[in-house]
Short mmCIF file of C-alpha atoms and ligand atoms in Angstrom, two decimals:
data_model
loop_
_atom_site.label_atom_id
_atom_site.label_comp_id
_atom_site.label_asym_id
_atom_site.label_seq_id
_atom_site.Cartn_x
_atom_site.Cartn_y
_atom_site.Cartn_z
CA MET A 1 -53.78 137.17 20.16
CA ASN A 2 -50.48 138.86 20.84
CA LYS A 3 -47.35 139.17 18.77
CA ILE A 4 -44.20 137.76 20.34
CA THR A 5 -40.86 139.12 18.99
CA ASP A 6 -37.25 139.62 20.14
CA VAL A 7 -37.00 136.39 22.14
CA VAL A 8 -33.67 135.68 23.84
CA MET A 9 -32.76 133.47 26.81
CA LYS A 10 -30.83 134.95 29.75
CA PRO A 11 -29.64 133.31 32.97
CA LEU A 12 -32.07 133.64 35.90
CA GLU A 13 -30.78 136.36 38.19
CA LYS A 14 -33.33 137.09 40.89
CA SER A 15 -36.99 136.10 40.94
CA ILE A 16 -39.95 136.50 43.24
CA TYR A 17 -41.63 133.59 41.40
CA LEU A 18 -38.98 130.87 41.60
CA LYS A 19 -36.31 130.01 44.13
CA PRO A 20 -33.70 127.58 42.79
CA TYR A 21 -32.05 125.30 45.38
CA THR A 22 -29.98 122.14 45.66
CA MET A 23 -31.23 119.87 48.45
CA HIS A 24 -28.46 117.88 50.10
CA PHE A 25 -29.52 114.74 51.98
CA THR A 26 -28.42 111.30 53.05
CA GLN A 27 -30.52 108.33 51.91
CA ASN A 28 -29.71 104.92 53.41
CA GLY A 29 -26.31 106.23 54.40
CA GLN A 30 -25.53 107.57 50.90
CA LYS A 31 -25.02 111.29 50.38
CA LYS A 32 -27.16 112.72 47.59
CA THR A 33 -28.23 116.02 46.06
CA TRP A 34 -31.30 117.10 44.08
CA ASP A 35 -31.74 120.34 42.15
CA LEU A 36 -35.16 121.89 42.54
CA LEU A 37 -37.33 125.00 42.44
CA GLY A 38 -39.47 126.49 45.17
CA ILE A 39 -42.63 127.95 43.59
CA HIS A 40 -45.98 129.31 44.81
CA ASP A 41 -48.93 127.08 45.55
CA SER A 42 -51.89 127.66 43.26
CA VAL A 43 -55.61 127.24 42.64
CA ALA A 44 -57.38 126.12 39.46
CA ILE A 45 -61.08 126.25 38.65
CA ILE A 46 -63.24 124.21 36.30
CA ILE A 47 -65.86 126.74 35.24
CA TYR A 48 -69.07 125.61 33.56
CA ASN A 49 -71.60 128.02 32.08
CA LYS A 50 -74.71 125.95 32.67
CA LEU A 51 -76.94 128.28 30.65
CA ARG A 52 -74.99 127.91 27.43
CA LYS A 53 -73.51 124.47 28.29
CA VAL A 54 -69.89 125.49 27.75
CA LEU A 55 -66.71 125.18 29.76
CA ILE A 56 -64.99 128.52 30.36
CA LEU A 57 -61.25 128.19 29.72
CA VAL A 58 -58.27 130.48 29.23
CA LYS A 59 -55.76 130.77 26.44
CA GLN A 60 -52.39 132.48 26.94
CA PHE A 61 -48.78 132.59 25.76
CA ARG A 62 -46.64 130.52 28.13
CA PRO A 63 -42.89 131.20 27.87
CA ALA A 64 -42.08 127.82 29.47
CA VAL A 65 -44.21 125.99 26.91
CA TYR A 66 -42.58 127.97 24.10
CA LEU A 67 -39.11 127.09 25.43
CA GLY A 68 -40.17 123.44 25.35
CA THR A 69 -40.77 123.67 21.60
CA ILE A 70 -37.20 124.89 20.94
CA ASP A 71 -34.37 122.40 20.31
CA PRO A 72 -31.79 122.50 23.14
CA GLN A 73 -29.01 123.60 20.72
CA ASP A 74 -31.10 126.64 19.72
CA ARG A 75 -31.68 127.79 23.33
CA GLN A 76 -28.26 129.22 24.02
CA ILE A 77 -27.90 132.22 26.30
CA ASP A 78 -27.89 135.55 24.40
CA HIS A 79 -28.61 133.91 21.02
CA PRO A 80 -31.87 135.32 19.66
CA ILE A 81 -34.52 132.66 19.10
CA ASP A 82 -35.50 132.29 15.44
CA THR A 83 -39.25 132.91 15.63
CA ALA A 84 -39.66 131.91 11.97
CA LYS A 85 -38.27 128.45 12.80
CA TYR A 86 -40.08 128.29 16.14
CA PRO A 87 -43.49 129.98 15.86
CA PRO A 88 -44.44 131.62 19.16
CA GLU A 89 -48.04 130.46 18.60
CA ASN A 90 -46.78 127.03 19.68
CA GLY A 91 -46.40 128.51 23.17
CA ILE A 92 -50.11 129.30 23.43
CA THR A 93 -51.97 126.94 25.76
CA ILE A 94 -55.54 126.21 26.72
CA GLU A 95 -55.87 125.90 30.49
CA LEU A 96 -58.24 126.03 33.39
CA CYS A 97 -58.58 129.45 35.00
CA ALA A 98 -55.80 129.36 37.61
CA GLY A 99 -53.63 131.54 39.76
CA ILE A 100 -50.84 131.54 42.29
CA VAL A 101 -51.42 131.86 46.02
CA ASP A 102 -49.61 135.12 46.70
CA LYS A 103 -52.10 136.88 48.99
CA GLN A 104 -53.30 136.47 52.56
CA LEU A 105 -56.71 135.22 51.47
CA SER A 106 -58.39 131.83 51.69
CA LEU A 107 -57.83 129.52 48.73
CA ALA A 108 -61.52 129.85 47.81
CA GLU A 109 -61.24 133.68 47.87
CA ILE A 110 -58.19 133.53 45.61
CA ALA A 111 -60.09 131.21 43.25
CA ARG A 112 -63.03 133.67 43.23
CA GLU A 113 -60.66 136.53 42.34
CA GLU A 114 -59.03 134.54 39.52
CA ILE A 115 -62.44 133.74 38.01
CA LEU A 116 -63.23 137.46 38.00
CA GLU A 117 -59.82 138.67 36.77
CA GLU A 118 -59.23 136.05 34.10
CA CYS A 119 -62.77 135.16 32.96
CA GLY A 120 -64.92 138.13 34.01
CA TYR A 121 -67.48 136.21 36.08
CA ASP A 122 -68.34 137.53 39.54
CA VAL A 123 -69.27 134.47 41.57
CA PRO A 124 -70.16 134.10 45.25
CA VAL A 125 -67.32 132.36 47.10
CA GLY A 126 -69.85 129.90 48.53
CA SER A 127 -70.60 128.59 45.04
CA LEU A 128 -67.13 127.08 44.70
CA GLU A 129 -67.10 123.31 45.11
CA LEU A 130 -63.79 121.98 46.46
CA ILE A 131 -62.49 119.08 44.38
CA GLY A 132 -59.16 118.50 46.11
CA SER A 133 -55.46 119.29 46.24
CA TYR A 134 -52.52 117.58 44.60
CA ARG A 135 -48.79 118.05 43.86
CA SER A 136 -48.45 120.21 40.78
CA GLY A 137 -44.98 118.83 40.03
CA VAL A 138 -42.72 116.22 41.60
CA GLY A 139 -39.42 116.24 39.71
CA THR A 140 -38.13 119.78 39.88
CA SER A 141 -40.75 121.94 41.57
CA ALA A 142 -42.56 121.73 44.84
CA SER A 143 -46.06 123.14 45.14
CA VAL A 144 -49.64 122.19 45.83
CA GLN A 145 -52.56 123.06 43.58
CA THR A 146 -56.13 123.11 44.87
CA ALA A 147 -58.91 122.54 42.34
CA TYR A 148 -62.47 123.89 42.51
CA TYR A 149 -65.58 123.49 40.39
CA CYS A 150 -67.87 126.45 39.74
CA GLU A 151 -71.06 126.87 37.74
CA VAL A 152 -71.81 130.27 36.24
CA THR A 153 -74.50 131.98 34.20
CA ASP A 154 -74.29 134.92 31.80
CA ALA A 155 -75.83 137.14 34.51
CA MET A 156 -72.58 136.78 36.48
CA LYS A 157 -70.44 138.00 33.57
CA VAL A 158 -69.38 141.52 34.55
CA THR A 159 -66.24 142.11 32.47
CA GLN A 160 -64.43 140.64 29.47
CA GLY A 161 -61.83 139.08 31.78
CA GLY A 162 -58.34 138.85 30.33
CA GLY A 163 -56.22 139.03 33.47
CA THR A 164 -54.66 141.88 35.42
CA ASP A 165 -51.76 144.24 34.72
CA ASP A 166 -49.43 142.70 32.16
CA GLU A 167 -51.39 139.47 31.71
CA LEU A 168 -52.84 138.84 28.24
CA ILE A 169 -55.46 136.13 28.50
CA ASP A 170 -58.20 135.15 26.06
CA VAL A 171 -61.34 133.54 27.44
CA VAL A 172 -62.40 130.53 25.37
CA GLU A 173 -65.61 128.57 25.54
CA MET A 174 -65.79 124.89 24.60
CA THR A 175 -68.74 122.55 24.50
CA VAL A 176 -68.39 119.17 26.20
CA ALA A 177 -68.04 117.52 22.77
CA GLU A 178 -65.31 120.00 21.75
CA VAL A 179 -63.35 119.51 24.96
CA LYS A 180 -63.59 115.71 24.61
CA ASP A 181 -62.11 115.94 21.12
CA TYR A 182 -59.42 118.32 22.35
CA VAL A 183 -58.18 116.13 25.22
CA THR A 184 -58.23 112.92 23.14
CA GLN A 185 -56.38 114.29 20.10
CA ARG A 186 -53.26 112.40 18.99
CA ASP A 187 -51.12 115.54 18.75
CA VAL A 188 -49.54 116.91 21.92
CA VAL A 189 -52.28 118.61 23.93
CA ASN A 190 -50.89 122.10 24.60
CA SER A 191 -52.26 122.08 28.15
CA PRO A 192 -50.93 121.07 31.57
CA PRO A 193 -51.82 117.83 33.41
CA SER A 194 -53.98 119.87 35.82
CA PHE A 195 -56.19 120.78 32.85
CA LEU A 196 -56.49 117.14 31.80
CA PHE A 197 -57.29 116.18 35.39
CA GLY A 198 -59.98 118.87 35.63
CA ILE A 199 -61.60 117.96 32.32
CA TYR A 200 -61.68 114.24 33.10
CA TRP A 201 -63.04 115.04 36.58
CA PHE A 202 -65.80 117.08 34.94
CA LEU A 203 -66.59 114.37 32.39
CA LEU A 204 -66.76 111.76 35.14
CA ASN A 205 -68.69 113.72 37.74
CA LYS A 206 -70.69 116.46 36.04
CA SER A 207 -71.17 116.24 32.31
CA SER A 208 -73.70 113.37 32.40
CA LYS A 209 -75.98 115.57 34.51
CA TYR A 210 -76.53 118.10 31.75
N1 GDG B 1 -43.70 132.54 36.68
C1 GDG B 1 -43.66 133.89 36.47
N2 GDG B 1 -42.51 134.41 36.03
C2 GDG B 1 -42.40 135.72 35.83
O1 GDG B 1 -41.35 136.19 35.45
C3 GDG B 1 -43.55 136.54 36.06
N3 GDG B 1 -43.75 137.85 35.93
C4 GDG B 1 -44.98 138.14 36.29
N4 GDG B 1 -45.59 137.02 36.65
C5 GDG B 1 -46.94 137.06 37.16
O2 GDG B 1 -47.32 135.95 37.91
C6 GDG B 1 -48.72 135.83 37.82
C7 GDG B 1 -49.01 134.44 37.36
O3 GDG B 1 -50.36 134.32 36.99
P1 GDG B 1 -51.42 133.48 37.80
O4 GDG B 1 -51.43 133.91 39.24
O5 GDG B 1 -52.67 133.54 37.04
O6 GDG B 1 -50.84 131.99 37.82
P2 GDG B 1 -50.68 131.08 36.56
O7 GDG B 1 -49.56 131.56 35.74
O8 GDG B 1 -52.01 130.94 35.87
O9 GDG B 1 -50.23 129.65 37.13
C8 GDG B 1 -51.09 128.72 37.76
O10 GDG B 1 -51.80 127.89 36.84
C9 GDG B 1 -51.02 127.00 36.04
C10 GDG B 1 -51.98 126.15 35.22
O11 GDG B 1 -52.78 125.35 36.05
C11 GDG B 1 -50.14 126.11 36.91
O12 GDG B 1 -49.29 125.38 36.06
C12 GDG B 1 -49.31 126.96 37.85
O13 GDG B 1 -48.60 126.10 38.73
C13 GDG B 1 -50.23 127.85 38.66
O14 GDG B 1 -49.46 128.68 39.52
C14 GDG B 1 -49.22 136.84 36.81
O15 GDG B 1 -49.72 137.96 37.51
C15 GDG B 1 -47.97 137.15 36.06
O16 GDG B 1 -47.99 138.40 35.49
C16 GDG B 1 -44.72 135.99 36.51
N5 GDG B 1 -44.79 134.65 36.74
MG1 MG B 2 -53.53 132.33 35.68
#
């Protein structure tokens, strides 16, 4: 997919993607603090190719997932990460097509763009079915994700997908049986809860119809 080398952790200096804060508040008269991150809201799309009966998913290297595979004592600042001990492939996830809300467009328009950029399908915005919105994290980050469902056909496939600019995304197709096996495996599922939510939503609401 892509070869990851020369990994080293540095302190966060300035970011347009995350804003770290400490919230100070008083709860029942007791002063408290909570450390947290402000992050962008996002959209995620369950894409189903109804012609070939496959879910259209994305695979990519996620630095945060990779960090999670590394023992805390081996994550020290400025100490190179031993990629022989910690294979970077363990940071590769399978996810729903998704993207951050960083443009002045409707959520459905942003979802339409992500489907095109990441998966290569050009879909009419009206074909997106709104599923709902939920908190994407509650402990350390504050953002809302809105999920959509979208059916596609091969006629809508206009590019290979793969993301924009520096993104390196592989499009993967899974049958309903394959995705069922994947989400029920005993090993850690290398996917976020939003993916599990979307797949179970699909299995509950859509898969019996095909
Ligand atoms: N975070 C970050 N740090 C950088 O240094 C950094 N440097 C560049 N970028 C750019 O940010 C964009 C992020 O890509 P997307 O818009 O496709 O959003 P996703 O990463 O897919 O995230 C969504 O989907 C996930 C799965 O459901 C959810 O967990 C997230 O909450 C949800 O937002 C890309 O253009 C990437 O090049 C960074 N992004
Ligand atoms: Mg994305």
